[in-house]
């Protein structure tokens, strides 16, 4: 017998329903290698194809939503297991997808801002050893030297083998929000300073009037 050949064909049933059929055909040869016939079978793959298309559509929508919200997600297995990052996760940290994700230790050493590493490590160890939850705002230093403010939330669960752990989480780039909050704070300080000067001016005017009297 020769190798199977698969052809996807759309057919219409007697009821008028469109179906996708995967036809598998095998060429049968004799001991001299000459073709003596074929064996064919058909499989209805309509629902499987529909499910695959829906999954691709859902993944596309998820990627679009993450890009709009500037929200990435990740999963890592400890100890020493594989890590998985979404496309937006790479964009947030400024790392090329071709370089792959980094593990927890390298992430802190390479990407967490030096001034935030101690706090990051403390909360990370607490999440793994005690609470099972990680929730922290901190700064990232990208490979190009720029800094981003992020808010990361993660859940720690036991691995399937009962020995490892799985950490599943999200990372939200909140740099714009932090900048807006800082601008609002500075504006409020200026307003308070102006109000204080105005009050002092009114007091000085009143005092001068009293002195004149």
C-alpha atoms as one frame of an Amber mdcrd trajectory, in Angstrom:
protein
   0.000   0.000   0.000   1.115   3.579  -0.681   0.953   6.642   1.558  -2.431
   8.076   2.524  -3.638  11.132   0.691  -6.127  13.396   2.506  -8.511  15.730
   0.704 -11.040  17.984   2.458 -14.213  18.353   0.423 -17.505  20.103   1.101
 -20.575  18.021   0.319 -24.298  18.695   0.646 -26.486  16.074   2.255 -29.981
  15.122   1.119 -31.329  17.385   3.854 -29.413  20.308   2.346 -26.794  20.539
   5.099 -23.203  21.394   4.138 -20.626  18.997   5.549 -16.838  18.895   5.415
 -15.556  15.407   4.621 -11.925  14.348   4.970 -11.323  11.730   2.276  -8.390
   9.414   2.882  -7.236   7.415  -0.093  -4.543   4.746  -0.060  -3.107   3.314
  -3.249  -2.774  -0.489  -3.104   0.145  -2.058  -4.976   1.106  -5.659  -5.606
   4.433  -7.273  -4.899   5.785  -5.888  -8.184   4.842  -2.323  -7.195   2.042
  -2.019  -9.700  -1.191  -0.293  -8.716  -4.016  -2.784  -8.269  -6.592  -0.539
  -6.595  -7.345   2.065  -3.967  -8.882   2.092  -0.518 -10.913   5.170   0.422
 -12.712   6.323   3.553 -14.507   9.511   4.486 -14.703  11.220   7.879 -17.100
  14.015   8.788 -14.840  16.755  10.192 -17.428  19.556  10.133 -17.667  20.023
  13.891 -13.929  19.668  14.392 -13.209  22.323  11.784 -15.853  24.592  13.270
 -14.321  24.173  16.737 -10.850  24.906  15.334 -12.107  28.059  13.622 -13.859
  29.212  16.797 -10.672  28.632  18.786  -8.617  30.642  16.309 -11.210  33.412
  16.426 -11.182  33.440  20.237  -7.395  33.597  20.296  -7.455  36.465  17.815
  -9.979  38.377  19.935  -7.931  37.738  23.067  -4.765  39.081  21.436  -6.641
  42.170  20.265  -8.145  42.752  23.715  -4.748  42.398  25.392  -3.190  44.868
  22.973  -5.963  47.404  23.619  -5.763  47.036  27.407  -1.942  46.701  27.377
  -2.383  43.532  29.415  -0.255  40.422  29.032  -0.467  36.997  30.627   2.063
  34.363  31.533   2.481  30.885  32.974   5.552  29.311  34.524   6.329  25.993
  36.160   8.657  25.707  39.152  11.194  24.459  39.778  13.013  24.861  36.491
  10.032  24.291  34.260   8.950  25.900  31.031   7.471  29.382  30.848   4.836
  30.718  28.472   4.227  34.388  27.609   1.499  35.980  25.515   2.406  38.319
  22.652   1.480  41.385  24.710   3.691  40.196  27.558   6.702  40.422  25.258
   5.665  43.925  24.177   5.322  45.137  27.757   8.767  43.946  28.849  10.368
  44.984  25.546  11.653  41.523  24.733  11.569  39.862  21.309   9.359  36.726
  21.100  12.168  34.969  19.256  14.285  35.243  22.430  11.640  33.363  24.410
  10.424  33.984  27.970  12.678  34.068  31.022  12.283  32.194  34.279  11.391
  33.754  37.628  14.990  34.253  38.802  16.217  35.739  35.537  13.094  37.879
  35.315  13.886  39.578  38.602  17.595  39.932  37.834  17.179  41.182  34.272
  13.872  43.066  34.186  12.729  44.203  37.648  13.981  47.697  38.522  16.896
  47.463  41.008  15.081  49.625  43.573  12.057  47.286  43.488  13.816  43.903
  43.538  13.825  43.445  47.307  10.100  44.165  47.527   9.418  41.968  44.484
  11.392  39.046  45.951   9.663  39.360  49.322   6.176  39.265  47.805   7.127
  36.489  45.384   8.442  34.254  48.173   5.376  34.972  50.284   3.081  34.001
  47.401   4.902  30.714  46.812   5.372  29.773  50.450   2.260  31.123  52.139
  -0.596  32.955  50.456  -0.630  31.433  46.977  -1.359  34.895  45.549   0.926
  37.545  44.081  -0.344  41.127  43.679   2.203  43.894  43.255   2.878  47.169
  41.462   6.529  47.661  40.550   8.817  48.994  37.834  10.409  47.157  34.934
  13.652  48.121  33.243  13.490  47.093  29.603  16.531  45.878  27.640  16.627
  49.283  25.888  16.918  51.051  29.256  13.389  52.500  29.420  11.277  52.042
  32.544   7.653  50.917  32.732   5.255  50.720  35.672   3.364  47.435  35.837
   0.781  45.734  38.022   1.144  41.959  38.177  -1.382  39.515  39.652  -0.699
  35.773  39.852  -2.153  32.571  41.281   0.026  29.715  42.561  -1.377  26.177
  42.184   0.112  22.659  42.621   1.416  20.959  39.491  -0.039  17.738  38.089
   2.879  15.727  39.488   2.183  16.919  43.024   5.731  18.209  43.441   6.014
  21.226  41.147   3.901  24.397  41.186   2.267  26.345  38.377   2.141  30.138
  38.466  -0.466  31.737  36.226  -0.730  35.494  36.088  -1.293  38.756  34.261
   0.835  41.854  33.803  -0.784  45.236  33.195   1.261  48.171  31.918   0.058
  51.085  34.095   2.735  53.580  33.054   0.245  56.025  31.533  -1.942  55.878
  34.641   1.033  56.496  36.918   2.135  59.473  34.821  -1.374  60.893  34.915
  -1.521  60.460  38.698   1.852  62.214  39.067   0.744  65.106  36.858  -2.451
  65.443  38.911  -0.429  65.409  42.142   1.926  68.111  40.860  -1.000  70.237
  39.693  -2.637  69.880  43.104   0.576  70.934  44.844   0.832  74.011  42.619
  -2.798  74.862  43.308  -2.256  74.490  47.053   0.858  76.697  46.849  -1.028
  79.397  44.920  -3.889  79.249  47.422  -1.414  79.618  50.299   0.208  82.641
  48.651  -3.188  84.166  48.034  -4.151  83.698  51.678  -0.881  85.221  52.829
  -1.478  88.186  50.508  -4.940  88.744  51.940  -3.548  88.576  55.472  -0.794
  91.066  54.605  -3.340  93.430  53.064  -5.551  93.184  56.144  -2.609  93.725
  58.456  -1.444  96.788  56.542  -4.967  98.214  56.748  -5.039  97.686  60.517
  -1.642  99.324  60.910  -2.797 102.333  58.891  -5.843 102.623  61.098
